PDB file of C-alpha atoms in Angstrom:
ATOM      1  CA  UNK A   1       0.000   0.000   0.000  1.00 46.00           C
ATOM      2  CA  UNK A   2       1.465   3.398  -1.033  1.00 45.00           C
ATOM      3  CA  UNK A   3       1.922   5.891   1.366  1.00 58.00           C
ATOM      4  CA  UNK A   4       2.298   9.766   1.583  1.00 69.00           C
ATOM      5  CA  UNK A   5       6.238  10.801   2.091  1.00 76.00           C
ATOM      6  CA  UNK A   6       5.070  12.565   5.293  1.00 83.00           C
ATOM      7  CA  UNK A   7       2.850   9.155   6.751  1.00 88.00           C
ATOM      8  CA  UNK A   8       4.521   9.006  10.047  1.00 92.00           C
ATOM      9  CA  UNK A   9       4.087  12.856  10.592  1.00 92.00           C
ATOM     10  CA  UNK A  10       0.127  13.144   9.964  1.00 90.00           C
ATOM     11  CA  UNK A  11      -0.349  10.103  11.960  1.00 92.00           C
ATOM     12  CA  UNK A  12       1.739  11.277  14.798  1.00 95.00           C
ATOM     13  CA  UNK A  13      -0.106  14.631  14.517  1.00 92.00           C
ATOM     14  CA  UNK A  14      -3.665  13.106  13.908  1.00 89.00           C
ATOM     15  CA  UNK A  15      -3.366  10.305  17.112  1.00 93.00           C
ATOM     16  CA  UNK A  16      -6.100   8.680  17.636  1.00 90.00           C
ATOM     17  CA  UNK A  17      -4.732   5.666  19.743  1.00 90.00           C
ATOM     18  CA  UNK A  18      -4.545   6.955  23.648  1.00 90.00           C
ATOM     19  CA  UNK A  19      -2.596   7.357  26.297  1.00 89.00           C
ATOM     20  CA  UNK A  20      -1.450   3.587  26.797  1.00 91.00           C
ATOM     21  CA  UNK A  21      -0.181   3.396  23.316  1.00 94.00           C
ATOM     22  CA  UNK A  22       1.919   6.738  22.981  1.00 95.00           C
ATOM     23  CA  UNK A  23       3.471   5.973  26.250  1.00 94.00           C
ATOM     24  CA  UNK A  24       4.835   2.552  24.814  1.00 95.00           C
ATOM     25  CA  UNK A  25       5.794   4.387  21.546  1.00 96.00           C
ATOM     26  CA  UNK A  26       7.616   6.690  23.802  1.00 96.00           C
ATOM     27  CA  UNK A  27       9.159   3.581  25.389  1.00 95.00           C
ATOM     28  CA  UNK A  28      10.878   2.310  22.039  1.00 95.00           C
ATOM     29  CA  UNK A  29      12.003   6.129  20.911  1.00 95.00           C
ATOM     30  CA  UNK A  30      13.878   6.578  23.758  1.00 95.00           C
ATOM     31  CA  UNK A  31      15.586   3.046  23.515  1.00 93.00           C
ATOM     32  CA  UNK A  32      16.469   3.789  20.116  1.00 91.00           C
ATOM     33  CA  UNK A  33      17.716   6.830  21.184  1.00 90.00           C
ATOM     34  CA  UNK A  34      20.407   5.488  23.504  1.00 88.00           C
ATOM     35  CA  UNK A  35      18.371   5.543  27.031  1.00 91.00           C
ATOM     36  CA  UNK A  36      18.884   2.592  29.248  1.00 90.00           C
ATOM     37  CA  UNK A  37      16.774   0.514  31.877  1.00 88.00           C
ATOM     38  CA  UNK A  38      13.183   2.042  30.645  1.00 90.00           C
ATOM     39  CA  UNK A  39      11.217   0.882  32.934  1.00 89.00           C
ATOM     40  CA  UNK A  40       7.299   2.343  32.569  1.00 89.00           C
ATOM     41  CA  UNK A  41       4.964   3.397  35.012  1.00 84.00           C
ATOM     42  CA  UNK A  42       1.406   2.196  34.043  1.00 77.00           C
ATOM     43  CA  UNK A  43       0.361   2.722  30.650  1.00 76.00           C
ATOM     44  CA  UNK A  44      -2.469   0.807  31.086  1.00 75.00           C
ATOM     45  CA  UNK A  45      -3.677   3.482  33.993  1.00 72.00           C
ATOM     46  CA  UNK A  46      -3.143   3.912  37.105  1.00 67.00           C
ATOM     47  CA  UNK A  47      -1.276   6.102  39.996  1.00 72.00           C
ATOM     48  CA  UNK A  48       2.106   6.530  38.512  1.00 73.00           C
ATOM     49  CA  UNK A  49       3.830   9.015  41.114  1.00 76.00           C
ATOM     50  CA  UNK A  50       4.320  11.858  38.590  1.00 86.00           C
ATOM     51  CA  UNK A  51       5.879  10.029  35.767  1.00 91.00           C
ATOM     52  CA  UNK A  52       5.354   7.790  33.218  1.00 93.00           C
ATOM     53  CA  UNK A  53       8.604   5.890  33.265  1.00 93.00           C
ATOM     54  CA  UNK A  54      11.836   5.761  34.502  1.00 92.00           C
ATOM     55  CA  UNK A  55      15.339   5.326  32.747  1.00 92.00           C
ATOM     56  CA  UNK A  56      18.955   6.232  32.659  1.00 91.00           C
ATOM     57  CA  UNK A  57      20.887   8.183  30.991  1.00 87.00           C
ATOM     58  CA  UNK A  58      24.904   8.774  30.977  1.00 83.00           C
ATOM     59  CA  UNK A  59      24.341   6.897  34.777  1.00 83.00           C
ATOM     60  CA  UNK A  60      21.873   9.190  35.449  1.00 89.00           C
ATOM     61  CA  UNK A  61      18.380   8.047  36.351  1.00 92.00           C
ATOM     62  CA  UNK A  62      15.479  10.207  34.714  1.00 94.00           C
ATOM     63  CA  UNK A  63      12.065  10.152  33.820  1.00 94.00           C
ATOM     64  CA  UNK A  64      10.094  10.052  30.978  1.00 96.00           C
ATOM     65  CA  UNK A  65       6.584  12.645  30.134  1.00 96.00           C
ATOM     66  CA  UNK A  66       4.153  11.440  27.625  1.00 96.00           C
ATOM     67  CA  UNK A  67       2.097  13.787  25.877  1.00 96.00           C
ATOM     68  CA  UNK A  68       0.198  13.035  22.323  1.00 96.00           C
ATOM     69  CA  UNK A  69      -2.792  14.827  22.669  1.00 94.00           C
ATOM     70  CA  UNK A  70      -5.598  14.675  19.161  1.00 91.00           C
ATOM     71  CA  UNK A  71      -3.838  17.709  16.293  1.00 91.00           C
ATOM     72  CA  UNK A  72      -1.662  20.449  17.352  1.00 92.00           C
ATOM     73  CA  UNK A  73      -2.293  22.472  20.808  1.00 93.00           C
ATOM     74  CA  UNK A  74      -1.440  25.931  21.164  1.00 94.00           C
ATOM     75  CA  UNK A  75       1.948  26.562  22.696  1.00 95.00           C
ATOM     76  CA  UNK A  76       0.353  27.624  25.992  1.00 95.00           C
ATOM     77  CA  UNK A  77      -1.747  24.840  26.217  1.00 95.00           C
ATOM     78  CA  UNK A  78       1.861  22.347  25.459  1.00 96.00           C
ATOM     79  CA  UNK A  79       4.083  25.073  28.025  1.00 96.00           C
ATOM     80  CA  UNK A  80       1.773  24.254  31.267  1.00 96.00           C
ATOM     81  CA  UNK A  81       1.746  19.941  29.943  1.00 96.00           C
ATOM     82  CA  UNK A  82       5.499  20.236  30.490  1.00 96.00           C
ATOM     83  CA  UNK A  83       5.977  22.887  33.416  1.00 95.00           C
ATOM     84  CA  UNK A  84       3.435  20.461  35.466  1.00 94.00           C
ATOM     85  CA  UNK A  85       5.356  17.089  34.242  1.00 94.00           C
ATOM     86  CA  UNK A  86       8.555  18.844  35.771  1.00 94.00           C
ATOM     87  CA  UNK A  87       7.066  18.691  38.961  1.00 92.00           C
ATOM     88  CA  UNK A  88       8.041  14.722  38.817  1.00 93.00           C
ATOM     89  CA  UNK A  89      12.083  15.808  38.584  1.00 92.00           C
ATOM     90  CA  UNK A  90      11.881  16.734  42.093  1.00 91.00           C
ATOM     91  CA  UNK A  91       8.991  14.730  42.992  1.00 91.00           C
ATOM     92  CA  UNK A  92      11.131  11.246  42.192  1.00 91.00           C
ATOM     93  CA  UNK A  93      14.384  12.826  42.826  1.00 91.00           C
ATOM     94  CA  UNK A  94      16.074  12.611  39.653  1.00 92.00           C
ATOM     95  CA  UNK A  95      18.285  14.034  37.284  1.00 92.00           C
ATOM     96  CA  UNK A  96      15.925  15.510  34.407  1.00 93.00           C
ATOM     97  CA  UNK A  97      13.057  14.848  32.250  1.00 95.00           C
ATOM     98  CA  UNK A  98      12.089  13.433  28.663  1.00 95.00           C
ATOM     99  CA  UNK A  99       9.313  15.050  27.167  1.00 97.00           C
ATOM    100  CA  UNK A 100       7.930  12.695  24.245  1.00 97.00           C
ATOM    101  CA  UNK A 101       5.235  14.306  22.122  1.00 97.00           C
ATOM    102  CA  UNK A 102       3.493  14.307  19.059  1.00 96.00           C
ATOM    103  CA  UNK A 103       3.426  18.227  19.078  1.00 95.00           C
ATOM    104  CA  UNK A 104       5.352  20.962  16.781  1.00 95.00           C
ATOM    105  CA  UNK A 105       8.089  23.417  18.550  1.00 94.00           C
ATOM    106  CA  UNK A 106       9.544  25.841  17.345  1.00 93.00           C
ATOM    107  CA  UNK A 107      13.174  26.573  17.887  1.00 93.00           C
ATOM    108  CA  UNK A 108      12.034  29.481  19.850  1.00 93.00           C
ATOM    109  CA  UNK A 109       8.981  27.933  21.862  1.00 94.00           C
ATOM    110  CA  UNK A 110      12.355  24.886  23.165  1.00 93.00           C
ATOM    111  CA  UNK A 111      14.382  27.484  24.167  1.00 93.00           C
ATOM    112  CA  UNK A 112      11.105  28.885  25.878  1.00 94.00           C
ATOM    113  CA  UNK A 113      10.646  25.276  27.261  1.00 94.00           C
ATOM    114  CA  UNK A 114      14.585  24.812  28.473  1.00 92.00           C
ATOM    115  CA  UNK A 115      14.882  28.095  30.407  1.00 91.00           C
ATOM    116  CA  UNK A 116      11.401  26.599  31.912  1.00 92.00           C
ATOM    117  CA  UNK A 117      13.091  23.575  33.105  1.00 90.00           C
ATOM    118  CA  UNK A 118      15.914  25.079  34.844  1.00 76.00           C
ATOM    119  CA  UNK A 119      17.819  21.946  34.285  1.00 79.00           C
ATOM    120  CA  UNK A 120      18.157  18.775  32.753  1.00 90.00           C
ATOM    121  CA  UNK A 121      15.591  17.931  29.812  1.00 93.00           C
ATOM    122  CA  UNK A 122      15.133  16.852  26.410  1.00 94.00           C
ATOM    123  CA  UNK A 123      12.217  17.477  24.298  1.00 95.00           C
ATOM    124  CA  UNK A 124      11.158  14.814  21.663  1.00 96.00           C
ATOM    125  CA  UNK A 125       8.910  17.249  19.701  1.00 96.00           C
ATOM    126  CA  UNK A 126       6.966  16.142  16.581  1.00 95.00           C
ATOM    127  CA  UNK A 127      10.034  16.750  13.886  1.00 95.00           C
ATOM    128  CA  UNK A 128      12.275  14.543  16.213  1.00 95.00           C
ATOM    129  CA  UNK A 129      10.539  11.946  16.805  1.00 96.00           C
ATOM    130  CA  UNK A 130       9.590  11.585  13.009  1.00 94.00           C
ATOM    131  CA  UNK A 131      13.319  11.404  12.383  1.00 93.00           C
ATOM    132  CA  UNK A 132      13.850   9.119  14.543  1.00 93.00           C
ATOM    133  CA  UNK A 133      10.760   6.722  13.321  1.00 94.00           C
ATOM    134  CA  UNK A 134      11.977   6.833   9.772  1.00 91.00           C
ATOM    135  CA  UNK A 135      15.276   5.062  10.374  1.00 88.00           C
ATOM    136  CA  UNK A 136      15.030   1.799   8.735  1.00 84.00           C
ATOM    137  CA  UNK A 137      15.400  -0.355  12.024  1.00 85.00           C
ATOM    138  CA  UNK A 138      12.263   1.239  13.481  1.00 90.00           C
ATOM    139  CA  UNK A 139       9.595  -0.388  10.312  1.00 89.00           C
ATOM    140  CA  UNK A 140       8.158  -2.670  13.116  1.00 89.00           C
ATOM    141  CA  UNK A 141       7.467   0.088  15.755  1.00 93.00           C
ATOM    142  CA  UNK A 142       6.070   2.047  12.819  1.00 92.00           C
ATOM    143  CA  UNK A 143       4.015  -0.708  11.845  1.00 91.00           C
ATOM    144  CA  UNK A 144       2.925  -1.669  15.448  1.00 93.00           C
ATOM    145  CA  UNK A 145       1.685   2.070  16.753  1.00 94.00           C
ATOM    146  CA  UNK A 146       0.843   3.717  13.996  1.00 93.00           C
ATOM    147  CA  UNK A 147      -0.185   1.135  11.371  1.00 88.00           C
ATOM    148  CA  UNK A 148       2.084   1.547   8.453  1.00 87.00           C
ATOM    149  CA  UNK A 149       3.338  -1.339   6.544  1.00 81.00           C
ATOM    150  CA  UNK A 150       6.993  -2.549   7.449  1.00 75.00           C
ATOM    151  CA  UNK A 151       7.472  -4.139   3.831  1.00 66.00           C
ATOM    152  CA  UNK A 152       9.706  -6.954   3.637  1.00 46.00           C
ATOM    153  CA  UNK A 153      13.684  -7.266   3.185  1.00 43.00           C
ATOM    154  CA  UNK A 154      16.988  -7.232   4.960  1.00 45.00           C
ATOM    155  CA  UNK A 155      16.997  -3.317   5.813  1.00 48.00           C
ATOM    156  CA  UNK A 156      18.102  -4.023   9.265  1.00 50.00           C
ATOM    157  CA  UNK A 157      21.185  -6.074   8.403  1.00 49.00           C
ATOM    158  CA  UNK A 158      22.355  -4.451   5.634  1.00 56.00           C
ATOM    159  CA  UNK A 159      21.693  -0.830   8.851  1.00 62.00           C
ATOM    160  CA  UNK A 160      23.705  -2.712  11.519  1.00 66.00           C
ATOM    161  CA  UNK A 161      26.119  -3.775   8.783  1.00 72.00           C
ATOM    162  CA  UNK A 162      26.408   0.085   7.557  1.00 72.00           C
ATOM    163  CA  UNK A 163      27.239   1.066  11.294  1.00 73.00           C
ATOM    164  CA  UNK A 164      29.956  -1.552  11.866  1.00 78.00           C
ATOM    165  CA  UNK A 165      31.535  -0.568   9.223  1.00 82.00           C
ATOM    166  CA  UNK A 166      31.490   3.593   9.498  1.00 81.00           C
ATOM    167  CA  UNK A 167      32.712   2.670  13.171  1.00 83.00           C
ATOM    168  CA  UNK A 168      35.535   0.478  12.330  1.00 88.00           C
ATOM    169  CA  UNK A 169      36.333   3.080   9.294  1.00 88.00           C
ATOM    170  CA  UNK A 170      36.353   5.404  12.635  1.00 88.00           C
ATOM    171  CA  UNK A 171      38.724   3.796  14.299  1.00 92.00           C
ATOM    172  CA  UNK A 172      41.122   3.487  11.317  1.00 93.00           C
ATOM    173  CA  UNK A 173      41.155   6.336  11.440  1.00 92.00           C
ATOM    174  CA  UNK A 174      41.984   7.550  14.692  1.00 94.00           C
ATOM    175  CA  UNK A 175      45.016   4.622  14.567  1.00 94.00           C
ATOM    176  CA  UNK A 176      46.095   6.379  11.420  1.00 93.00           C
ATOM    177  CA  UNK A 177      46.208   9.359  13.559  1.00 93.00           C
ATOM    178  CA  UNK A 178      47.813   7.431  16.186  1.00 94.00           C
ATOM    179  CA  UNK A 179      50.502   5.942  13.788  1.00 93.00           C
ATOM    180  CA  UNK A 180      51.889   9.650  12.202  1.00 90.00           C
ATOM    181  CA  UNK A 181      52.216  11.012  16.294  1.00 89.00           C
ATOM    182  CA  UNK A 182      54.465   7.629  17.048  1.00 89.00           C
ATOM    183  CA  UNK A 183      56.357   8.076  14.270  1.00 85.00           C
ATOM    184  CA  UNK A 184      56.914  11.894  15.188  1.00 79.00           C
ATOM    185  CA  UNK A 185      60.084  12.637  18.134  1.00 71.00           C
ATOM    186  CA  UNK A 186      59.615  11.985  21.422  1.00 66.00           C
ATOM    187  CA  UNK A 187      58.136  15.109  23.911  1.00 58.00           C
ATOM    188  CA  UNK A 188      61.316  16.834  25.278  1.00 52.00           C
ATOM    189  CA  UNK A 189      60.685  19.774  28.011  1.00 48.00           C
ATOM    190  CA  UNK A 190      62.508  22.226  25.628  1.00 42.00           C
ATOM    191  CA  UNK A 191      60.716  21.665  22.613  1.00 43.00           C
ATOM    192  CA  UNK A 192      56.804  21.663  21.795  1.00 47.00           C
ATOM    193  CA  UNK A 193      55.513  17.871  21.443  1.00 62.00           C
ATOM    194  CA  UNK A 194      53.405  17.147  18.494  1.00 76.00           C
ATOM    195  CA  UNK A 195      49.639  16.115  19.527  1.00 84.00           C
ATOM    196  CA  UNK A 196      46.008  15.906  17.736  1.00 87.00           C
ATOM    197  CA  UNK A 197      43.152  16.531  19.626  1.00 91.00           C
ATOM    198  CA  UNK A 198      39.932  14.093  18.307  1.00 88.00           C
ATOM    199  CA  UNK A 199      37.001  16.062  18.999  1.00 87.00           C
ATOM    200  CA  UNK A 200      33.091  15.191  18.565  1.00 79.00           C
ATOM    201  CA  UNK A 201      31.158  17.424  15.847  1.00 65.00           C
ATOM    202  CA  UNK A 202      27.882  19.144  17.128  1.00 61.00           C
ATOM    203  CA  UNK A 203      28.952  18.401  20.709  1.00 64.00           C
ATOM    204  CA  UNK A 204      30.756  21.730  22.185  1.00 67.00           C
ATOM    205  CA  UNK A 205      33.712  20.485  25.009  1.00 78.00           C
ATOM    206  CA  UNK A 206      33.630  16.719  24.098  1.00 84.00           C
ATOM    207  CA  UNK A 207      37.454  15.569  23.395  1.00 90.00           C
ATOM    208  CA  UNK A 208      40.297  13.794  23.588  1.00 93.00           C
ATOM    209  CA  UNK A 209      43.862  14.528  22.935  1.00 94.00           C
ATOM    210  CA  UNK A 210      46.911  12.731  21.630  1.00 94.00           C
ATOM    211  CA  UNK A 211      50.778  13.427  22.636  1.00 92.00           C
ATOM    212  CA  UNK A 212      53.725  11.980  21.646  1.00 90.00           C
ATOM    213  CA  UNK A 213      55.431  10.854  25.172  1.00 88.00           C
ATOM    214  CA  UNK A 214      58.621   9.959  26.356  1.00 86.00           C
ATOM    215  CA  UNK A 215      57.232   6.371  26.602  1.00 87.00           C
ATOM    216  CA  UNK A 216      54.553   6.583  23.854  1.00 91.00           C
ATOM    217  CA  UNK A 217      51.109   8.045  23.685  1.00 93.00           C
ATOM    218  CA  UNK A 218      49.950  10.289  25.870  1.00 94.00           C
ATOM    219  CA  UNK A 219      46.376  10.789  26.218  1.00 95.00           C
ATOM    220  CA  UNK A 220      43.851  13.371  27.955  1.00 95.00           C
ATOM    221  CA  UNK A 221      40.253  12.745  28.127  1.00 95.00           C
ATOM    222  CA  UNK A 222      37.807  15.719  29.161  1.00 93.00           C
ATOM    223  CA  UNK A 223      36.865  16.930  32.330  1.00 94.00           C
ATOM    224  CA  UNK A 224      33.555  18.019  33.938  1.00 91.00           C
ATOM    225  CA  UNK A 225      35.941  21.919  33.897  1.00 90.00           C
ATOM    226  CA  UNK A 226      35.686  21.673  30.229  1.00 90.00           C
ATOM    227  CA  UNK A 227      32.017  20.457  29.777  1.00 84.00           C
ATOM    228  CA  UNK A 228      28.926  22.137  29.836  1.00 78.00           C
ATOM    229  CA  UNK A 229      26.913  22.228  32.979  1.00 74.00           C
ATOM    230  CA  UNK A 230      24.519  19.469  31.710  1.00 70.00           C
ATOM    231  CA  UNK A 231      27.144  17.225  30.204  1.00 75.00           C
ATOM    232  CA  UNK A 232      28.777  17.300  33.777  1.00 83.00           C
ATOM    233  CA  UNK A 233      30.597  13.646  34.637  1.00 85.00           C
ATOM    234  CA  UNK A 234      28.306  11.863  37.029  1.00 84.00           C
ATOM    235  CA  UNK A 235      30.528   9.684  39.963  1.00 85.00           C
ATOM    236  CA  UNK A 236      29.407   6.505  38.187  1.00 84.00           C
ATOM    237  CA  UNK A 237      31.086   7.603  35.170  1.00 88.00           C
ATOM    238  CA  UNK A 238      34.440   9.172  37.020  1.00 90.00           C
ATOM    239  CA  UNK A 239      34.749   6.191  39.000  1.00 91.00           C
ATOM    240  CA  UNK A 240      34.521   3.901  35.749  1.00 90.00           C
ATOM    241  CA  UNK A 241      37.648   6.067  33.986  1.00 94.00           C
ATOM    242  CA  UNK A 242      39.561   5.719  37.029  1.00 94.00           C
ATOM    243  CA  UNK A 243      38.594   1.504  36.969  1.00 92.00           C
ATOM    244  CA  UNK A 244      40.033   1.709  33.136  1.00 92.00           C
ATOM    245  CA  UNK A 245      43.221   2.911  34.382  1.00 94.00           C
ATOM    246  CA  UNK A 246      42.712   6.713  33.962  1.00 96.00           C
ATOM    247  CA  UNK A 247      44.231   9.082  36.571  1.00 95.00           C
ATOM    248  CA  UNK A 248      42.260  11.636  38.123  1.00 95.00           C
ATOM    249  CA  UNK A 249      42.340  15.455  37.362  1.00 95.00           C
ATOM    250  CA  UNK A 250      44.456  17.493  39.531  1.00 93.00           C
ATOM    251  CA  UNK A 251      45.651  21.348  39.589  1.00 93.00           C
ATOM    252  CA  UNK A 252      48.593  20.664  37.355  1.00 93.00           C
ATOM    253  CA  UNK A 253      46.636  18.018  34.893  1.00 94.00           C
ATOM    254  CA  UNK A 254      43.215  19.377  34.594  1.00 94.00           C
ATOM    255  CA  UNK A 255      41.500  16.049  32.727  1.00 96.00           C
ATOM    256  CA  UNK A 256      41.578  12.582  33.032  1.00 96.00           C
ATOM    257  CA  UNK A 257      44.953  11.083  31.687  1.00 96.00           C
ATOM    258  CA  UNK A 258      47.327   8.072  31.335  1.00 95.00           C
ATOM    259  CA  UNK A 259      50.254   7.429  29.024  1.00 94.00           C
ATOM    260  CA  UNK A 260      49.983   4.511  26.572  1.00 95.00           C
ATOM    261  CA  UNK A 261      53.424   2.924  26.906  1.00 93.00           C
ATOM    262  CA  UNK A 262      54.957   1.482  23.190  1.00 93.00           C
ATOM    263  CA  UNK A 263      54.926  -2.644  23.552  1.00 92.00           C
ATOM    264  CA  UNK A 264      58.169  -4.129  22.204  1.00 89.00           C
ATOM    265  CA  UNK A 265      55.990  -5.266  19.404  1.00 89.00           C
ATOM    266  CA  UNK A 266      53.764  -2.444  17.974  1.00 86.00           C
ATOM    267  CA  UNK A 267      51.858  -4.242  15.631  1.00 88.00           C
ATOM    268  CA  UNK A 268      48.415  -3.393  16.851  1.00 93.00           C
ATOM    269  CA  UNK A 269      49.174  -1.084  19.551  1.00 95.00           C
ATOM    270  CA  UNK A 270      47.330   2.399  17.283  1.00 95.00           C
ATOM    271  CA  UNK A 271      44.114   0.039  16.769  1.00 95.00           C
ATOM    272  CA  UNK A 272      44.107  -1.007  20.037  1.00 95.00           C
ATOM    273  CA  UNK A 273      44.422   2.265  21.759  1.00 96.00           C
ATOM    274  CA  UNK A 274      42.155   3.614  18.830  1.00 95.00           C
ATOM    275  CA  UNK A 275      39.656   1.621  19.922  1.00 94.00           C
ATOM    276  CA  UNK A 276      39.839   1.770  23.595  1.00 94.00           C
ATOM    277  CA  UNK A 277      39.247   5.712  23.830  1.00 94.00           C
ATOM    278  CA  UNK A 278      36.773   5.345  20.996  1.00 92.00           C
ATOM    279  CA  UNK A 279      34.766   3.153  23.412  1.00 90.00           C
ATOM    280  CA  UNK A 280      35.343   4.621  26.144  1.00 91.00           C
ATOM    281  CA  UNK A 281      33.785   7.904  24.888  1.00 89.00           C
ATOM    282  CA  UNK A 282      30.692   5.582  23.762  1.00 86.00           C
ATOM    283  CA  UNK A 283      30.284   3.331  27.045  1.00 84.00           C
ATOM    284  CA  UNK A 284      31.229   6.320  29.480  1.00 86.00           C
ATOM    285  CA  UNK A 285      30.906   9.475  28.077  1.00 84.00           C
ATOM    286  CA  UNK A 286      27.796   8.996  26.257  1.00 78.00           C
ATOM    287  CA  UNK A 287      28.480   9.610  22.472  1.00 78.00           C
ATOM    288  CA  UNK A 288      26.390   8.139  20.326  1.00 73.00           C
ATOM    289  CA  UNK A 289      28.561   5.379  17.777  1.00 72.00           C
ATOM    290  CA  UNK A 290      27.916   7.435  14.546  1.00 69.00           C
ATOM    291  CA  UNK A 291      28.511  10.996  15.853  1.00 72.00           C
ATOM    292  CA  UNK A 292      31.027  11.922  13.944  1.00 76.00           C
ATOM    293  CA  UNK A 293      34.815  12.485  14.652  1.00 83.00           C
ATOM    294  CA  UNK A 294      36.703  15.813  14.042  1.00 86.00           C
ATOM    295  CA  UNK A 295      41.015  15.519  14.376  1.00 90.00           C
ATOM    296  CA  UNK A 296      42.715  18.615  14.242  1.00 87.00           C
ATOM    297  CA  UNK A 297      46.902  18.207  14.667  1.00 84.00           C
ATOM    298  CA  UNK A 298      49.514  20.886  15.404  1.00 75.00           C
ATOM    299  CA  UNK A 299      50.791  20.619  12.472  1.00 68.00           C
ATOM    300  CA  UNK A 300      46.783  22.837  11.412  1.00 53.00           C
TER     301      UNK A 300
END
């Protein structure tokens, strides 16, 4: 059955379905979306102590607000939905708020809604959550809430394939990176050392940085002084650099750090450290495996 281009947006507008439904469609958006542990309230009714589900989030535990009310409300009408769901930050004690619904926001009427908050939130508004819908690996959830065929074929393979391999072209990278600072001289105190710093695009203070050391590499991963208030390390995710081996900040060294000693054998050592700060910016920091990579050397 054909469809319009825009199917998933006039049926997200137009919802007929209910609470109980949206509130399991919110469910599956924010697992797509890289929230952990969702565990929902009652969907089916019933008291649900100012929120409609729980999760985490960077080790944080938050909670979710569902609201897919029948066409588009005025902004007033969406403002007070989300000012009173806020009351359940403080109400469950946690760190912030996902706001799930089916409505259109302007870029003007979030930053309205964010200076609201006062704090941690993120706002799934209509556009987003069509985005995130469309992606080939969410057919089924698209066919399950809002009726629209999933079609038949091997889309999510040949997806998961497509990410595996942008995230071990990643990490080629990075080595390749990693393999033109080893080759450079080693860091003497009277001479500047050659480094690259690997930042993440779209995500302001998110890095990493590279040295040529006396023994080897010398890396630097960012601190909570160099992040934004809201990207601020938890002590779940401080205490699992320092379990990986990564010293703590200090007054002279202001981020995390350790230096990569050269094996006798350096065969895979730039993969290998490659690919443990790549993952340890996904599993601890947060980023998201196909945000993608910026390296800028001294030598720019």
């Amino acid at each position: 059955m054909a469809h319009r281009w825009d199917e998933t947006w006039q049926r997200l507008l137009v919802w007929t379905s209910g609470q109980g439904p949206s509130e399991r469609l919110a469910a599956q958006i924010l697992l797509s979306d890289g929230y952990q542990r969702v565990d929902p309230s009652h969907p089916l009714g019933g008291r649900d102590g100012k929120k409609d589900a729980t999760m985490l989030r960077n080790g944080l535990q938050w909670i979710m607000a569902v609201y897919f009310p029948r066409g588009q409300q005025p902004f007033n009408v969406i403002k007070k939905k989300f000012v009173g769901d806020l009351a359940g930050v403080v109400a469950n004690g946690v760190s912030g708020m996902a706001f799930v619904c089916n409505q259109e926001i302007s870029l003007s009427e979030r930053r309205d809604l964010d200076k609201a908050a006062s704090g941690r939130c993120d706002i799934y508004h209509l556009e987003r959550v069509v985005a995130i819908l469309d992606q080939p690996k969410m057919r089924h959830v698209r066919e399950q809430f809002l009726n629209i065929d999933a079609g038949v074929g091997d889309l999510e393979f040949a997806d998961a394939a497509a990410r595996g391999k942008f995230v071990r072209e990643r990490i080629d990278i990075i080595a390749h990176a990693i393999d033109n600072l080893s080759a450079k001289p080693r860091w003497r105190k009277t001479t500047d050392h050659s480094y690259f710093i690997l930042e993440i695009h779209g995500l302001a203070g998110f890095y990493a940085q590279f040295m040529r050391s006396v023994r080897g590499i010398y890396v630097e991963l960012v601190s909570s002084e160099f992040l934004p208030r809201w990207h601020w390390l938890t002590e779940s995710q401080e205490a699992m650099l320092v379990e990986e081996g990564w010293e703590l900040p200090d007054a002279s060294i202001p981020n995390f750090n350790r230096d990569f000693a050269f094996p006798k054998d350096r065969g895979t050592f730039s993969v290998d450290l490659a690919r443990k700060v790549h993952d340890t910016l996904i599993h601890v920091y947060g980023i998201h495996e196909t945000d993608s990579l910026e390296i800028r050397t001294s030598d720019d």
